[in-house]
Amino acid sequence: MIESQDTQVPFSAELESGTVIKGKKGGDNDRSNESLGWTLKTLRSEVRGTHYWSATQGDLLVELKIVWPKAYSDDPVMWSFQADLEIEKLSQIHHNGVQSVLEWGFDEAHLCWWVALEDVKGLTLRRIIIERALTPADSRTLFLSLIEGLDFCH
């Protein structure tokens, strides 16, 4: 994914639970209804101009990654073009160690680029490490799974 530049442009992003994000550009999600968009439920995290929300469309729950191109580049149009190319490539990766891309788009009302990712159930690695130390066997299993996913992507 495109990383932020050292010089981020200040911006304001005010989204709240219940906001609907629309503007599908691509993806093979047969269960999606483009006219409904994605309804934001809970903000999971916020990192450097990117929000991660749980979002729904009917009974389908996803992780919605929302990015404001103007926060990452002096040329948001070029950034969006490059991001669209990259997400197209990522959407073709199917591996159990990699979160699946369902669809993506650009919401004109909020001027944000978004990608709907499969919702992954379970604890985060951070949470597991905080709650207990990993055994050497668990660490090996985790590391090998991570490496296999990364290898598959490259």
mmCIF file of C-alpha atoms in Angstrom:
data_model
loop_
_atom_site.group_PDB
_atom_site.id
_atom_site.type_symbol
_atom_site.label_atom_id
_atom_site.label_comp_id
_atom_site.label_asym_id
_atom_site.label_seq_id
_atom_site.Cartn_x
_atom_site.Cartn_y
_atom_site.Cartn_z
ATOM 1 C CA MET A 1 0.000 0.000 0.000
ATOM 2 C CA ILE A 2 1.152 3.529 -0.578
ATOM 3 C CA GLU A 3 2.772 4.965 2.529
ATOM 4 C CA SER A 4 2.496 8.528 3.651
ATOM 5 C CA GLN A 5 5.106 11.064 2.698
ATOM 6 C CA ASP A 6 7.238 12.764 5.348
ATOM 7 C CA THR A 7 5.357 16.006 4.770
ATOM 8 C CA GLN A 8 1.715 15.320 5.386
ATOM 9 C CA VAL A 9 -0.788 17.964 4.477
ATOM 10 C CA PRO A 10 -2.979 18.876 7.472
ATOM 11 C CA PHE A 11 -6.581 17.855 7.000
ATOM 12 C CA SER A 12 -9.772 17.355 8.920
ATOM 13 C CA ALA A 13 -11.678 14.083 8.708
ATOM 14 C CA GLU A 14 -14.879 14.003 10.646
ATOM 15 C CA LEU A 15 -16.674 10.717 10.243
ATOM 16 C CA GLU A 16 -19.000 9.197 12.783
ATOM 17 C CA SER A 17 -20.876 5.978 13.328
ATOM 18 C CA GLY A 18 -23.794 5.815 10.908
ATOM 19 C CA THR A 19 -22.020 7.667 8.078
ATOM 20 C CA VAL A 20 -22.455 5.923 4.707
ATOM 21 C CA ILE A 21 -19.418 5.598 2.427
ATOM 22 C CA LYS A 22 -20.123 5.060 -1.298
ATOM 23 C CA GLY A 23 -18.429 5.311 -4.693
ATOM 24 C CA LYS A 24 -17.443 1.746 -5.626
ATOM 25 C CA LYS A 25 -14.795 1.599 -8.367
ATOM 26 C CA GLY A 26 -13.750 -2.040 -8.344
ATOM 27 C CA GLY A 27 -13.860 -5.444 -6.716
ATOM 28 C CA ASP A 28 -15.569 -8.795 -7.126
ATOM 29 C CA ASN A 29 -17.825 -8.742 -4.081
ATOM 30 C CA ASP A 30 -21.041 -10.366 -5.340
ATOM 31 C CA ARG A 31 -22.814 -9.705 -2.029
ATOM 32 C CA SER A 32 -22.332 -5.939 -2.254
ATOM 33 C CA ASN A 33 -24.999 -3.441 -3.254
ATOM 34 C CA GLU A 34 -23.290 -0.363 -4.676
ATOM 35 C CA SER A 35 -26.293 1.894 -4.103
ATOM 36 C CA LEU A 36 -26.339 1.128 -0.349
ATOM 37 C CA GLY A 37 -22.693 1.874 0.344
ATOM 38 C CA TRP A 38 -21.030 0.906 3.633
ATOM 39 C CA THR A 39 -22.429 2.098 6.954
ATOM 40 C CA LEU A 40 -19.701 2.902 9.473
ATOM 41 C CA LYS A 41 -20.183 1.218 12.856
ATOM 42 C CA THR A 42 -17.096 1.449 15.081
ATOM 43 C CA LEU A 43 -13.773 3.225 14.621
ATOM 44 C CA ARG A 44 -11.160 0.510 15.245
ATOM 45 C CA SER A 45 -8.064 2.665 14.876
ATOM 46 C CA GLU A 46 -6.716 5.836 13.347
ATOM 47 C CA VAL A 47 -3.148 6.088 12.045
ATOM 48 C CA ARG A 48 -1.563 8.961 10.086
ATOM 49 C CA GLY A 49 -4.484 9.993 7.898
ATOM 50 C CA THR A 50 -6.032 6.534 7.720
ATOM 51 C CA HIS A 51 -9.102 5.300 9.602
ATOM 52 C CA TYR A 52 -9.992 1.653 10.131
ATOM 53 C CA TRP A 53 -13.732 1.136 10.738
ATOM 54 C CA SER A 54 -15.994 -1.835 11.144
ATOM 55 C CA ALA A 55 -18.742 -1.279 8.585
ATOM 56 C CA THR A 56 -21.811 -3.097 7.360
ATOM 57 C CA GLN A 57 -23.939 -3.461 4.300
ATOM 58 C CA GLY A 58 -26.985 -5.482 5.219
ATOM 59 C CA ASP A 59 -25.664 -8.503 7.139
ATOM 60 C CA LEU A 60 -22.142 -8.293 5.666
ATOM 61 C CA LEU A 61 -19.514 -7.019 8.139
ATOM 62 C CA VAL A 62 -16.178 -5.722 6.813
ATOM 63 C CA GLU A 63 -13.156 -3.735 7.880
ATOM 64 C CA LEU A 64 -13.283 -0.480 5.942
ATOM 65 C CA LYS A 65 -9.944 1.251 5.493
ATOM 66 C CA ILE A 66 -10.499 4.934 4.722
ATOM 67 C CA VAL A 67 -7.726 7.187 3.443
ATOM 68 C CA TRP A 68 -7.724 10.877 2.581
ATOM 69 C CA PRO A 69 -5.297 11.278 -0.357
ATOM 70 C CA LYS A 70 -4.700 14.956 0.422
ATOM 71 C CA ALA A 71 -3.193 13.862 3.747
ATOM 72 C CA TYR A 72 -0.579 11.796 1.937
ATOM 73 C CA SER A 73 0.420 13.790 -1.081
ATOM 74 C CA ASP A 74 0.688 17.204 -2.670
ATOM 75 C CA ASP A 75 -0.870 15.553 -5.729
ATOM 76 C CA PRO A 76 -3.967 13.675 -4.457
ATOM 77 C CA VAL A 77 -5.129 12.807 -7.974
ATOM 78 C CA MET A 78 -1.873 11.002 -8.805
ATOM 79 C CA TRP A 79 -1.875 9.338 -5.377
ATOM 80 C CA SER A 80 -5.435 8.065 -5.961
ATOM 81 C CA PHE A 81 -4.500 6.781 -9.421
ATOM 82 C CA GLN A 82 -1.515 4.865 -8.032
ATOM 83 C CA ALA A 83 -3.545 3.557 -5.076
ATOM 84 C CA ASP A 84 -6.222 2.262 -7.463
ATOM 85 C CA LEU A 85 -3.603 0.334 -9.453
ATOM 86 C CA GLU A 86 -2.109 -1.158 -6.296
ATOM 87 C CA ILE A 87 -5.432 -2.194 -4.794
ATOM 88 C CA GLU A 88 -6.372 -3.846 -8.101
ATOM 89 C CA LYS A 89 -3.254 -6.024 -7.769
ATOM 90 C CA LEU A 90 -3.922 -6.735 -4.082
ATOM 91 C CA SER A 91 -7.506 -7.769 -4.839
ATOM 92 C CA GLN A 92 -6.168 -10.675 -6.890
ATOM 93 C CA ILE A 93 -4.297 -12.201 -3.941
ATOM 94 C CA HIS A 94 -6.133 -15.124 -2.372
ATOM 95 C CA HIS A 95 -4.294 -16.746 0.531
ATOM 96 C CA ASN A 96 -5.493 -17.702 4.006
ATOM 97 C CA GLY A 97 -2.676 -15.644 5.520
ATOM 98 C CA VAL A 98 -3.699 -12.433 3.726
ATOM 99 C CA GLN A 99 -6.803 -10.347 4.421
ATOM 100 C CA SER A 100 -8.997 -10.416 1.289
ATOM 101 C CA VAL A 101 -9.878 -7.246 -0.591
ATOM 102 C CA LEU A 102 -13.608 -7.256 -1.352
ATOM 103 C CA GLU A 103 -14.018 -3.913 -3.139
ATOM 104 C CA TRP A 104 -12.786 -0.334 -3.194
ATOM 105 C CA GLY A 105 -13.722 3.110 -4.349
ATOM 106 C CA PHE A 106 -13.680 6.868 -3.873
ATOM 107 C CA ASP A 107 -16.396 8.674 -1.904
ATOM 108 C CA GLU A 108 -17.001 12.090 -3.480
ATOM 109 C CA ALA A 109 -19.017 13.393 -0.522
ATOM 110 C CA HIS A 110 -16.190 12.803 1.977
ATOM 111 C CA LEU A 111 -13.277 13.046 -0.507
ATOM 112 C CA CYS A 112 -11.851 9.768 0.759
ATOM 113 C CA TRP A 113 -10.513 6.654 -0.888
ATOM 114 C CA TRP A 114 -11.663 3.405 0.742
ATOM 115 C CA VAL A 115 -11.176 -0.332 0.599
ATOM 116 C CA ALA A 116 -13.482 -2.984 2.072
ATOM 117 C CA LEU A 117 -11.492 -5.870 3.547
ATOM 118 C CA GLU A 118 -12.769 -9.130 4.939
ATOM 119 C CA ASP A 119 -13.469 -8.898 8.658
ATOM 120 C CA VAL A 120 -10.945 -11.032 10.521
ATOM 121 C CA LYS A 121 -12.185 -12.563 13.762
ATOM 122 C CA GLY A 122 -10.018 -13.133 16.798
ATOM 123 C CA LEU A 123 -7.439 -11.346 18.892
ATOM 124 C CA THR A 124 -4.725 -9.130 17.495
ATOM 125 C CA LEU A 125 -1.118 -10.181 17.904
ATOM 126 C CA ARG A 126 -0.610 -7.161 20.157
ATOM 127 C CA ARG A 127 -3.428 -8.356 22.426
ATOM 128 C CA ILE A 128 -2.075 -11.908 22.573
ATOM 129 C CA ILE A 129 1.416 -10.696 23.506
ATOM 130 C CA ILE A 130 0.019 -8.386 26.203
ATOM 131 C CA GLU A 131 -2.071 -11.177 27.728
ATOM 132 C CA ARG A 132 0.585 -13.882 27.703
ATOM 133 C CA ALA A 133 4.045 -14.693 26.452
ATOM 134 C CA LEU A 134 4.195 -16.776 23.300
ATOM 135 C CA THR A 135 5.795 -20.180 23.609
ATOM 136 C CA PRO A 136 8.656 -20.938 21.201
ATOM 137 C CA ALA A 137 6.344 -23.333 19.330
ATOM 138 C CA ASP A 138 3.600 -20.672 19.030
ATOM 139 C CA SER A 139 6.173 -18.105 17.916
ATOM 140 C CA ARG A 140 7.458 -20.436 15.178
ATOM 141 C CA THR A 141 3.929 -21.172 13.945
ATOM 142 C CA LEU A 142 3.024 -17.504 13.899
ATOM 143 C CA PHE A 143 6.274 -16.493 12.185
ATOM 144 C CA LEU A 144 5.932 -19.190 9.502
ATOM 145 C CA SER A 145 2.320 -18.175 8.772
ATOM 146 C CA LEU A 146 3.373 -14.555 8.464
ATOM 147 C CA ILE A 147 6.280 -15.402 6.158
ATOM 148 C CA GLU A 148 4.076 -17.610 3.942
ATOM 149 C CA GLY A 149 1.541 -14.781 3.525
ATOM 150 C CA LEU A 150 4.261 -12.250 2.723
ATOM 151 C CA ASP A 151 5.941 -14.648 0.293
ATOM 152 C CA PHE A 152 2.648 -15.274 -1.489
ATOM 153 C CA CYS A 153 2.168 -11.499 -1.915
ATOM 154 C CA HIS A 154 5.587 -10.993 -3.450
#
